[in-house]
Amino acid sequence: MDRSVQPFGATPDGERVRLYTLRNINGMTAEIMTYGATVVTLTAPDKDGNFDDIVLGYDHLAGYLEASPYFGAIVGRYGNRIGKGTFTLDGTTYTLATNDGENHLHGGLKGFDKVVWDDEPVDRSDAVGVKLSYLSKDQEEGYPGNLDVSVTYLLTNKNELRIEYEATTDKATPVNITHHGYFNLTGGERDILGHELMLNADRFTPVDKGLIPTGELRAVEGTPMDFRKATPIGARIDNDYEQLEFGGGYDHNWVLNKKGDQMTLAAEVYEPTTGRVMKVHTTEPAIQFYAGNFLDGTITGKDGIVYRHRYGFCLETQHYPDSPNQPDFPSTILRPGRKYETTTIYAFSAR
Ligand code: BGC
């Protein structure tokens, strides 16, 4: 196991950015930068033991600063959407930045993906890592309370990228932090439609045209949203189904089959040409599966690869979108004196 750190440029405000390289005993590497707490590179072995970079992103900081659809970043304070950018908490109505039509998305105009985090190395017996911390000030993007956040990335010797999230606040506030990696287990050879996906979910939260949940929890049974048995992502993505029309394909929140916040298997992805497998375990109650529908070939990423339609997919562990406006959804409100603690593991293998 080893870890190194090097300069990775600076923001327009002159804040210096650092890039950590983590390597485990099997030769798997993760590169993580302090801007956006972003995973820039993640390599994983295929069935013949060949390592490839299996996440989308840019070669240099400049790409991330110019235009990034949250490639590899941490999103927050509230990942996913809050309808019309407003919610009422303890009798006070708060107005958030709107940055997705009339809605609030992934923390607003300058969310956790666009700030420089403090960094400190972390070592565990079977893992090497980095802890990234950020103080999100009271009223930032409209949210109440000073929120102290930390995200610890650990690369374990079991070929897992383990992410531990923690936060505390001095005023009640919604919190829903997630990782926005775009995966392509072929190593960027082609789009992700041939990847076979399993989601451990009997239900999902249908949305309106603005991708805000209607409040219904709908059974996946008999719909193209049913991934309880592994199915190629492309098999039904263009089916005539209103929810797929609204999302331009899959861009929905699945309700995981689980009780409470125990760590459970949320998703498994298998890529048949390389044999790579990715399993996602989480303490969170739900997962957003986004099929890269908004990628359209206008972005050229690492190694000159053009990110065409559906060239990467995201599996964002989370609470349901728009929970602050949905009293029947599990609460996302963090109160002073309480600790926000969630963990998600992306585990890699090949068969
Ligand atoms: C959302 C998409 C959004 C994308 C931004 C995903 O988490 O579900 O609707 O377009 O992030 O790149």
mmCIF file of C-alpha atoms and ligand atoms in Angstrom:
data_model
loop_
_atom_site.group_PDB
_atom_site.id
_atom_site.type_symbol
_atom_site.label_atom_id
_atom_site.label_comp_id
_atom_site.label_asym_id
_atom_site.label_seq_id
_atom_site.Cartn_x
_atom_site.Cartn_y
_atom_site.Cartn_z
ATOM 1 C CA MET A 1 0.000 0.000 0.000
ATOM 2 C CA ASP A 2 1.220 3.480 -0.625
ATOM 3 C CA ARG A 3 0.110 7.049 -0.981
ATOM 4 C CA SER A 4 1.650 10.104 -2.602
ATOM 5 C CA VAL A 5 0.459 13.651 -3.043
ATOM 6 C CA GLN A 6 1.315 16.261 -5.647
ATOM 7 C CA PRO A 7 0.144 19.731 -6.716
ATOM 8 C CA PHE A 8 -2.715 19.676 -9.258
ATOM 9 C CA GLY A 9 -3.040 23.356 -10.183
ATOM 10 C CA ALA A 10 -5.123 26.127 -8.661
ATOM 11 C CA THR A 11 -8.621 27.589 -8.922
ATOM 12 C CA PRO A 12 -9.205 31.031 -10.510
ATOM 13 C CA ASP A 13 -9.214 32.418 -6.920
ATOM 14 C CA GLY A 14 -5.704 31.080 -6.427
ATOM 15 C CA GLU A 15 -6.627 28.205 -4.113
ATOM 16 C CA ARG A 16 -4.149 25.382 -4.547
ATOM 17 C CA VAL A 17 -5.452 21.927 -5.400
ATOM 18 C CA ARG A 18 -3.704 18.671 -4.453
ATOM 19 C CA LEU A 19 -3.943 15.236 -6.005
ATOM 20 C CA TYR A 20 -3.565 12.107 -3.886
ATOM 21 C CA THR A 21 -2.590 8.788 -5.427
ATOM 22 C CA LEU A 22 -3.594 5.751 -3.379
ATOM 23 C CA ARG A 23 -2.350 2.275 -4.292
ATOM 24 C CA ASN A 24 -3.332 -1.009 -2.659
ATOM 25 C CA ILE A 25 -1.324 -4.261 -2.465
ATOM 26 C CA ASN A 26 -3.024 -5.608 -5.624
ATOM 27 C CA GLY A 27 -1.929 -2.647 -7.736
ATOM 28 C CA MET A 28 -5.294 -0.931 -7.875
ATOM 29 C CA THR A 29 -4.998 2.874 -7.809
ATOM 30 C CA ALA A 30 -7.283 5.783 -6.989
ATOM 31 C CA GLU A 31 -6.422 9.395 -7.706
ATOM 32 C CA ILE A 32 -8.384 11.873 -5.641
ATOM 33 C CA MET A 33 -8.145 15.657 -5.823
ATOM 34 C CA THR A 34 -9.081 18.195 -3.180
ATOM 35 C CA TYR A 35 -11.229 20.231 -5.630
ATOM 36 C CA GLY A 36 -14.703 18.774 -5.260
ATOM 37 C CA ALA A 37 -13.279 15.809 -3.269
ATOM 38 C CA THR A 38 -13.180 14.266 -6.725
ATOM 39 C CA VAL A 39 -12.088 10.782 -7.796
ATOM 40 C CA VAL A 40 -10.102 11.577 -10.937
ATOM 41 C CA THR A 41 -8.873 8.054 -11.702
ATOM 42 C CA LEU A 42 -9.845 4.613 -10.479
ATOM 43 C CA THR A 43 -8.264 1.501 -11.936
ATOM 44 C CA ALA A 44 -9.617 -2.034 -11.651
ATOM 45 C CA PRO A 45 -8.431 -5.403 -13.020
ATOM 46 C CA ASP A 46 -10.298 -7.253 -15.763
ATOM 47 C CA LYS A 47 -10.619 -11.051 -15.931
ATOM 48 C CA ASP A 48 -7.035 -11.354 -17.282
ATOM 49 C CA GLY A 49 -5.618 -9.080 -14.588
ATOM 50 C CA ASN A 50 -5.275 -5.999 -16.825
ATOM 51 C CA PHE A 51 -5.909 -2.687 -15.087
ATOM 52 C CA ASP A 52 -7.889 0.061 -16.764
ATOM 53 C CA ASP A 53 -9.232 3.389 -15.604
ATOM 54 C CA ILE A 54 -12.969 2.788 -15.148
ATOM 55 C CA VAL A 55 -14.222 6.294 -14.319
ATOM 56 C CA LEU A 56 -14.922 9.322 -16.509
ATOM 57 C CA GLY A 57 -13.239 12.674 -15.966
ATOM 58 C CA TYR A 58 -10.569 15.038 -17.241
ATOM 59 C CA ASP A 59 -6.770 14.833 -17.471
ATOM 60 C CA HIS A 60 -6.332 18.283 -15.915
ATOM 61 C CA LEU A 61 -8.005 20.524 -13.349
ATOM 62 C CA ALA A 62 -8.989 22.990 -16.097
ATOM 63 C CA GLY A 63 -11.617 20.604 -17.478
ATOM 64 C CA TYR A 64 -13.285 20.286 -14.090
ATOM 65 C CA LEU A 65 -13.234 24.063 -13.591
ATOM 66 C CA GLU A 66 -14.766 24.758 -17.013
ATOM 67 C CA ALA A 67 -17.641 22.308 -17.284
ATOM 68 C CA SER A 68 -18.121 19.073 -15.462
ATOM 69 C CA PRO A 69 -21.403 17.207 -15.009
ATOM 70 C CA TYR A 70 -20.158 16.322 -11.506
ATOM 71 C CA PHE A 71 -17.557 13.806 -12.813
ATOM 72 C CA GLY A 72 -16.322 11.809 -9.798
ATOM 73 C CA ALA A 73 -17.245 14.563 -7.333
ATOM 74 C CA ILE A 74 -18.869 14.647 -3.931
ATOM 75 C CA VAL A 75 -22.244 16.354 -4.209
ATOM 76 C CA GLY A 76 -23.993 18.189 -1.374
ATOM 77 C CA ARG A 77 -25.169 19.726 0.847
ATOM 78 C CA TYR A 78 -28.197 18.030 -0.722
ATOM 79 C CA GLY A 79 -27.386 15.643 -3.546
ATOM 80 C CA ASN A 80 -30.181 15.296 -6.135
ATOM 81 C CA ARG A 81 -33.145 17.659 -6.489
ATOM 82 C CA ILE A 82 -35.217 19.836 -4.194
ATOM 83 C CA GLY A 83 -38.425 20.955 -5.927
ATOM 84 C CA LYS A 84 -38.567 24.672 -6.803
ATOM 85 C CA GLY A 85 -35.509 25.147 -4.577
ATOM 86 C CA THR A 86 -37.545 25.657 -1.458
ATOM 87 C CA PHE A 87 -38.585 23.845 1.719
ATOM 88 C CA THR A 88 -40.040 24.653 5.122
ATOM 89 C CA LEU A 89 -38.325 23.441 8.283
ATOM 90 C CA ASP A 90 -39.534 24.101 11.841
ATOM 91 C CA GLY A 91 -41.836 26.840 10.512
ATOM 92 C CA THR A 92 -39.237 28.744 8.478
ATOM 93 C CA THR A 93 -39.254 28.675 4.674
ATOM 94 C CA TYR A 94 -35.827 28.547 3.027
ATOM 95 C CA THR A 95 -34.999 29.497 -0.551
ATOM 96 C CA LEU A 96 -32.112 27.704 -2.208
ATOM 97 C CA ALA A 97 -30.221 28.477 -5.381
ATOM 98 C CA THR A 98 -32.048 27.045 -8.435
ATOM 99 C CA ASN A 99 -29.714 25.579 -11.036
ATOM 100 C CA ASP A 100 -31.834 22.959 -12.846
ATOM 101 C CA GLY A 101 -34.748 24.813 -14.401
ATOM 102 C CA GLU A 102 -36.910 25.829 -11.467
ATOM 103 C CA ASN A 103 -35.350 23.193 -9.175
ATOM 104 C CA HIS A 104 -32.285 22.910 -6.949
ATOM 105 C CA LEU A 105 -29.781 20.206 -7.990
ATOM 106 C CA HIS A 106 -26.704 18.772 -6.218
ATOM 107 C CA GLY A 107 -26.235 21.601 -3.734
ATOM 108 C CA GLY A 108 -26.777 24.592 -6.017
ATOM 109 C CA LEU A 109 -24.578 26.931 -8.047
ATOM 110 C CA LYS A 110 -21.456 26.268 -6.006
ATOM 111 C CA GLY A 111 -21.994 22.958 -4.282
ATOM 112 C CA PHE A 112 -19.507 20.645 -2.579
ATOM 113 C CA ASP A 113 -18.243 19.586 -6.028
ATOM 114 C CA LYS A 114 -16.888 23.109 -6.691
ATOM 115 C CA VAL A 115 -15.026 23.897 -3.475
ATOM 116 C CA VAL A 116 -11.502 23.020 -2.359
ATOM 117 C CA TRP A 117 -11.489 20.634 0.607
ATOM 118 C CA ASP A 118 -8.858 20.362 3.375
ATOM 119 C CA ASP A 119 -6.969 17.101 3.311
ATOM 120 C CA GLU A 120 -5.216 14.774 5.708
ATOM 121 C CA PRO A 121 -3.795 11.288 5.130
ATOM 122 C CA VAL A 122 -5.545 8.321 6.758
ATOM 123 C CA ASP A 123 -4.171 4.830 7.366
ATOM 124 C CA ARG A 124 -6.070 1.715 8.404
ATOM 125 C CA SER A 125 -4.727 -1.804 8.836
ATOM 126 C CA ASP A 126 -6.023 -2.942 5.426
ATOM 127 C CA ALA A 127 -6.476 0.373 3.625
ATOM 128 C CA VAL A 128 -4.820 3.593 2.606
ATOM 129 C CA GLY A 129 -6.795 6.800 2.362
ATOM 130 C CA VAL A 130 -7.395 10.490 2.596
ATOM 131 C CA LYS A 131 -9.844 12.443 4.724
ATOM 132 C CA LEU A 132 -11.303 15.556 3.120
ATOM 133 C CA SER A 133 -13.041 18.201 5.221
ATOM 134 C CA TYR A 134 -15.102 21.254 4.439
ATOM 135 C CA LEU A 135 -17.030 23.830 6.445
ATOM 136 C CA SER A 136 -20.226 24.782 4.630
ATOM 137 C CA LYS A 137 -21.206 28.117 6.162
ATOM 138 C CA ASP A 138 -24.653 29.136 7.377
ATOM 139 C CA GLN A 139 -26.730 30.367 4.383
ATOM 140 C CA GLU A 140 -24.354 28.897 1.772
ATOM 141 C CA GLU A 141 -26.556 28.330 -1.300
ATOM 142 C CA GLY A 142 -29.457 29.188 1.026
ATOM 143 C CA TYR A 143 -29.053 26.340 3.560
ATOM 144 C CA PRO A 144 -29.393 26.949 7.301
ATOM 145 C CA GLY A 145 -26.545 26.219 9.703
ATOM 146 C CA ASN A 146 -22.784 25.840 9.660
ATOM 147 C CA LEU A 147 -22.219 22.288 8.484
ATOM 148 C CA ASP A 148 -18.908 20.592 9.236
ATOM 149 C CA VAL A 149 -18.459 17.849 6.658
ATOM 150 C CA SER A 150 -15.858 15.186 6.148
ATOM 151 C CA VAL A 151 -15.533 12.527 3.489
ATOM 152 C CA THR A 152 -12.947 9.769 3.923
ATOM 153 C CA TYR A 153 -11.908 7.801 0.872
ATOM 154 C CA LEU A 154 -10.211 4.468 1.601
ATOM 155 C CA LEU A 155 -8.741 2.109 -0.952
ATOM 156 C CA THR A 156 -8.750 -1.298 0.712
ATOM 157 C CA ASN A 157 -6.712 -4.406 -0.031
ATOM 158 C CA LYS A 158 -9.982 -6.135 -0.958
ATOM 159 C CA ASN A 159 -10.202 -3.871 -4.042
ATOM 160 C CA GLU A 160 -12.848 -1.646 -2.541
ATOM 161 C CA LEU A 161 -13.261 2.096 -2.654
ATOM 162 C CA ARG A 162 -14.843 2.777 0.714
ATOM 163 C CA ILE A 163 -16.389 6.204 1.347
ATOM 164 C CA GLU A 164 -17.285 7.354 4.860
ATOM 165 C CA TYR A 165 -19.355 10.519 5.223
ATOM 166 C CA GLU A 166 -19.723 12.518 8.437
ATOM 167 C CA ALA A 167 -21.323 15.850 9.284
ATOM 168 C CA THR A 168 -22.480 17.951 12.215
ATOM 169 C CA THR A 169 -24.423 21.210 12.238
ATOM 170 C CA ASP A 170 -25.298 24.113 14.530
ATOM 171 C CA LYS A 171 -28.846 24.552 13.069
ATOM 172 C CA ALA A 172 -31.306 22.003 11.691
ATOM 173 C CA THR A 173 -30.636 21.470 7.979
ATOM 174 C CA PRO A 174 -31.264 18.912 5.242
ATOM 175 C CA VAL A 175 -28.174 16.837 4.399
ATOM 176 C CA ASN A 176 -27.842 14.244 1.636
ATOM 177 C CA ILE A 177 -24.261 13.742 0.483
ATOM 178 C CA THR A 178 -23.201 11.326 -2.221
ATOM 179 C CA HIS A 179 -20.477 10.391 -4.654
ATOM 180 C CA HIS A 180 -21.073 11.189 -8.319
ATOM 181 C CA GLY A 181 -18.666 8.829 -10.103
ATOM 182 C CA TYR A 182 -19.410 7.983 -13.732
ATOM 183 C CA PHE A 183 -18.366 4.378 -14.303
ATOM 184 C CA ASN A 184 -17.552 2.604 -17.534
ATOM 185 C CA LEU A 185 -16.220 -0.863 -16.738
ATOM 186 C CA THR A 186 -14.955 -1.364 -20.311
ATOM 187 C CA GLY A 187 -12.352 1.291 -19.528
ATOM 188 C CA GLY A 188 -13.961 3.722 -21.971
ATOM 189 C CA GLU A 189 -14.086 1.419 -25.013
ATOM 190 C CA ARG A 190 -17.777 1.977 -25.762
ATOM 191 C CA ASP A 191 -21.052 3.118 -24.212
ATOM 192 C CA ILE A 192 -22.429 1.443 -21.085
ATOM 193 C CA LEU A 193 -25.552 -0.139 -22.629
ATOM 194 C CA GLY A 194 -24.073 -3.670 -22.559
ATOM 195 C CA HIS A 195 -23.306 -3.545 -18.821
ATOM 196 C CA GLU A 196 -25.606 -5.882 -16.877
ATOM 197 C CA LEU A 197 -27.164 -4.226 -13.854
ATOM 198 C CA MET A 198 -28.855 -5.631 -10.768
ATOM 199 C CA LEU A 199 -30.615 -3.296 -8.338
ATOM 200 C CA ASN A 200 -31.767 -4.675 -4.992
ATOM 201 C CA ALA A 201 -35.044 -2.768 -5.068
ATOM 202 C CA ASP A 202 -38.710 -3.738 -5.383
ATOM 203 C CA ARG A 203 -39.809 -0.101 -5.706
ATOM 204 C CA PHE A 204 -38.729 3.233 -7.142
ATOM 205 C CA THR A 205 -39.923 6.821 -6.778
ATOM 206 C CA PRO A 206 -41.655 7.979 -9.996
ATOM 207 C CA VAL A 207 -41.027 11.603 -10.975
ATOM 208 C CA ASP A 208 -42.691 14.461 -12.828
ATOM 209 C CA LYS A 209 -41.220 16.098 -15.957
ATOM 210 C CA GLY A 210 -38.771 18.099 -13.810
ATOM 211 C CA LEU A 211 -37.568 14.825 -12.213
ATOM 212 C CA ILE A 212 -39.144 15.656 -8.831
ATOM 213 C CA PRO A 213 -40.719 12.628 -7.093
ATOM 214 C CA THR A 214 -44.509 12.600 -7.080
ATOM 215 C CA GLY A 215 -44.518 10.985 -3.616
ATOM 216 C CA GLU A 216 -45.567 7.556 -4.893
ATOM 217 C CA LEU A 217 -43.458 4.452 -4.218
ATOM 218 C CA ARG A 218 -44.161 2.302 -7.277
ATOM 219 C CA ALA A 219 -43.490 -1.421 -7.661
ATOM 220 C CA VAL A 220 -40.913 -2.151 -10.369
ATOM 221 C CA GLU A 221 -42.695 -5.433 -11.170
ATOM 222 C CA GLY A 222 -43.776 -5.547 -14.815
ATOM 223 C CA THR A 223 -41.969 -2.297 -15.744
ATOM 224 C CA PRO A 224 -38.629 -1.525 -17.460
ATOM 225 C CA MET A 225 -37.478 -0.326 -14.006
ATOM 226 C CA ASP A 226 -37.241 -3.919 -12.756
ATOM 227 C CA PHE A 227 -33.535 -4.741 -12.291
ATOM 228 C CA ARG A 228 -34.019 -7.360 -9.585
ATOM 229 C CA LYS A 229 -32.501 -9.845 -12.049
ATOM 230 C CA ALA A 230 -29.354 -8.626 -13.788
ATOM 231 C CA THR A 231 -30.363 -7.056 -17.128
ATOM 232 C CA PRO A 232 -28.336 -5.157 -19.748
ATOM 233 C CA ILE A 233 -28.818 -1.420 -19.190
ATOM 234 C CA GLY A 234 -29.671 -0.997 -22.874
ATOM 235 C CA ALA A 235 -32.291 -3.766 -23.052
ATOM 236 C CA ARG A 236 -35.299 -1.575 -22.214
ATOM 237 C CA ILE A 237 -33.893 1.947 -21.852
ATOM 238 C CA ASP A 238 -35.789 3.303 -24.854
ATOM 239 C CA ASN A 239 -39.055 1.496 -24.099
ATOM 240 C CA ASP A 240 -42.290 3.380 -24.396
ATOM 241 C CA TYR A 241 -42.717 4.086 -20.664
ATOM 242 C CA GLU A 242 -43.540 7.564 -19.395
ATOM 243 C CA GLN A 243 -40.904 7.520 -16.636
ATOM 244 C CA LEU A 244 -38.167 6.738 -19.194
ATOM 245 C CA GLU A 245 -39.430 9.571 -21.367
ATOM 246 C CA PHE A 246 -39.184 12.013 -18.436
ATOM 247 C CA GLY A 247 -35.644 10.922 -17.593
ATOM 248 C CA GLY A 248 -34.434 10.617 -21.197
ATOM 249 C CA GLY A 249 -33.679 7.040 -20.054
ATOM 250 C CA TYR A 250 -32.870 5.861 -16.524
ATOM 251 C CA ASP A 251 -32.439 8.738 -14.081
ATOM 252 C CA HIS A 252 -34.409 7.608 -11.038
ATOM 253 C CA ASN A 253 -34.254 6.791 -7.356
ATOM 254 C CA TRP A 254 -34.693 3.124 -6.383
ATOM 255 C CA VAL A 255 -35.842 2.281 -2.856
ATOM 256 C CA LEU A 256 -33.527 -0.398 -1.513
ATOM 257 C CA ASN A 257 -34.874 -3.607 0.021
ATOM 258 C CA LYS A 258 -33.630 -3.242 3.555
ATOM 259 C CA LYS A 259 -34.524 -2.322 7.085
ATOM 260 C CA GLY A 260 -32.921 0.641 8.824
ATOM 261 C CA ASP A 261 -29.396 1.732 8.063
ATOM 262 C CA GLN A 262 -27.539 -1.576 8.029
ATOM 263 C CA MET A 263 -24.968 -2.018 5.259
ATOM 264 C CA THR A 264 -26.636 -3.888 2.352
ATOM 265 C CA LEU A 265 -25.921 -4.777 -1.235
ATOM 266 C CA ALA A 266 -27.607 -2.091 -3.331
ATOM 267 C CA ALA A 267 -26.368 -2.839 -6.850
ATOM 268 C CA GLU A 268 -24.173 -5.150 -8.875
ATOM 269 C CA VAL A 269 -22.851 -4.414 -12.354
ATOM 270 C CA TYR A 270 -21.168 -6.921 -14.679
ATOM 271 C CA GLU A 271 -19.414 -5.972 -17.908
ATOM 272 C CA PRO A 272 -19.306 -9.082 -20.138
ATOM 273 C CA THR A 273 -16.375 -8.212 -22.446
ATOM 274 C CA THR A 274 -13.869 -7.504 -19.642
ATOM 275 C CA GLY A 275 -15.508 -9.589 -16.918
ATOM 276 C CA ARG A 276 -15.315 -6.642 -14.504
ATOM 277 C CA VAL A 277 -17.802 -6.618 -11.647
ATOM 278 C CA MET A 278 -18.709 -3.702 -9.401
ATOM 279 C CA LYS A 279 -20.806 -4.196 -6.271
ATOM 280 C CA VAL A 280 -22.227 -1.260 -4.348
ATOM 281 C CA HIS A 281 -22.952 -1.651 -0.635
ATOM 282 C CA THR A 282 -24.432 1.147 1.426
ATOM 283 C CA THR A 283 -26.007 2.208 4.701
ATOM 284 C CA GLU A 284 -28.275 4.590 2.736
ATOM 285 C CA PRO A 285 -31.934 3.748 2.000
ATOM 286 C CA ALA A 286 -31.860 4.405 -1.758
ATOM 287 C CA ILE A 287 -29.801 4.696 -4.921
ATOM 288 C CA GLN A 288 -30.018 6.962 -7.969
ATOM 289 C CA PHE A 289 -29.229 5.102 -11.165
ATOM 290 C CA TYR A 290 -28.384 7.628 -13.874
ATOM 291 C CA ALA A 291 -27.468 6.208 -17.304
ATOM 292 C CA GLY A 292 -25.494 9.211 -18.595
ATOM 293 C CA ASN A 293 -28.428 10.326 -20.749
ATOM 294 C CA PHE A 294 -27.213 13.925 -20.846
ATOM 295 C CA LEU A 295 -23.774 13.010 -22.218
ATOM 296 C CA ASP A 296 -23.888 13.906 -25.896
ATOM 297 C CA GLY A 297 -20.353 13.877 -27.284
ATOM 298 C CA THR A 298 -19.583 17.534 -26.496
ATOM 299 C CA ILE A 299 -17.112 16.548 -23.764
ATOM 300 C CA THR A 300 -13.718 15.075 -24.576
ATOM 301 C CA GLY A 301 -12.353 13.517 -21.423
ATOM 302 C CA LYS A 302 -9.251 11.684 -20.251
ATOM 303 C CA ASP A 303 -6.967 10.275 -22.959
ATOM 304 C CA GLY A 304 -8.956 12.099 -25.664
ATOM 305 C CA ILE A 305 -12.008 9.864 -25.263
ATOM 306 C CA VAL A 306 -15.217 11.512 -26.486
ATOM 307 C CA TYR A 307 -18.011 10.968 -23.982
ATOM 308 C CA ARG A 308 -20.910 10.132 -26.243
ATOM 309 C CA HIS A 309 -24.492 9.432 -25.229
ATOM 310 C CA ARG A 310 -24.623 7.041 -22.257
ATOM 311 C CA TYR A 311 -20.853 6.629 -22.030
ATOM 312 C CA GLY A 312 -20.886 6.378 -18.246
ATOM 313 C CA PHE A 313 -23.402 5.508 -15.550
ATOM 314 C CA CYS A 314 -23.766 6.743 -11.971
ATOM 315 C CA LEU A 315 -24.936 4.810 -8.922
ATOM 316 C CA GLU A 316 -25.444 7.468 -6.267
ATOM 317 C CA THR A 317 -26.333 6.135 -2.832
ATOM 318 C CA GLN A 318 -28.657 8.560 -1.113
ATOM 319 C CA HIS A 319 -31.911 9.467 0.604
ATOM 320 C CA TYR A 320 -34.810 10.076 -1.770
ATOM 321 C CA PRO A 321 -34.828 13.266 -3.857
ATOM 322 C CA ASP A 322 -36.915 16.179 -2.551
ATOM 323 C CA SER A 323 -37.259 14.606 0.922
ATOM 324 C CA PRO A 324 -37.461 18.022 2.664
ATOM 325 C CA ASN A 325 -40.830 18.472 0.881
ATOM 326 C CA GLN A 326 -42.073 14.898 1.305
ATOM 327 C CA PRO A 327 -43.173 14.174 4.882
ATOM 328 C CA ASP A 328 -43.628 10.451 4.097
ATOM 329 C CA PHE A 329 -40.038 9.955 2.864
ATOM 330 C CA PRO A 330 -37.281 9.048 5.361
ATOM 331 C CA SER A 331 -36.061 12.271 6.940
ATOM 332 C CA THR A 332 -32.901 14.027 5.736
ATOM 333 C CA ILE A 333 -32.889 16.596 8.532
ATOM 334 C CA LEU A 334 -29.745 16.774 10.654
ATOM 335 C CA ARG A 335 -30.111 18.539 14.000
ATOM 336 C CA PRO A 336 -27.505 20.079 16.310
ATOM 337 C CA GLY A 337 -26.038 17.491 18.676
ATOM 338 C CA ARG A 338 -26.626 14.647 16.191
ATOM 339 C CA LYS A 339 -24.101 13.149 13.805
ATOM 340 C CA TYR A 340 -24.669 12.400 10.120
ATOM 341 C CA GLU A 341 -22.829 9.167 9.346
ATOM 342 C CA THR A 342 -23.168 7.054 6.218
ATOM 343 C CA THR A 343 -20.878 4.625 4.407
ATOM 344 C CA THR A 344 -20.826 3.362 0.833
ATOM 345 C CA ILE A 345 -18.488 0.771 -0.659
ATOM 346 C CA TYR A 346 -17.763 0.234 -4.353
ATOM 347 C CA ALA A 347 -16.154 -3.223 -4.570
ATOM 348 C CA PHE A 348 -14.371 -4.466 -7.701
ATOM 349 C CA SER A 349 -13.666 -7.977 -8.971
ATOM 350 C CA ALA A 350 -13.745 -9.907 -12.250
ATOM 351 C CA ARG A 351 -15.166 -13.218 -13.459
HETATM 352 C C1 BGC B 1 -28.962 13.396 -11.994
HETATM 353 C C2 BGC B 1 -29.180 13.799 -13.422
HETATM 354 C C3 BGC B 1 -28.273 14.939 -13.730
HETATM 355 C C4 BGC B 1 -26.860 14.526 -13.475
HETATM 356 C C5 BGC B 1 -25.934 15.691 -13.664
HETATM 357 C C6 BGC B 1 -27.548 12.998 -11.822
HETATM 358 O O1 BGC B 1 -27.303 12.679 -10.496
HETATM 359 O O2 BGC B 1 -29.813 12.361 -11.611
HETATM 360 O O3 BGC B 1 -30.511 14.162 -13.652
HETATM 361 O O4 BGC B 1 -28.414 15.378 -15.035
HETATM 362 O O5 BGC B 1 -26.717 14.077 -12.156
HETATM 363 O O6 BGC B 1 -24.862 15.339 -14.405
#
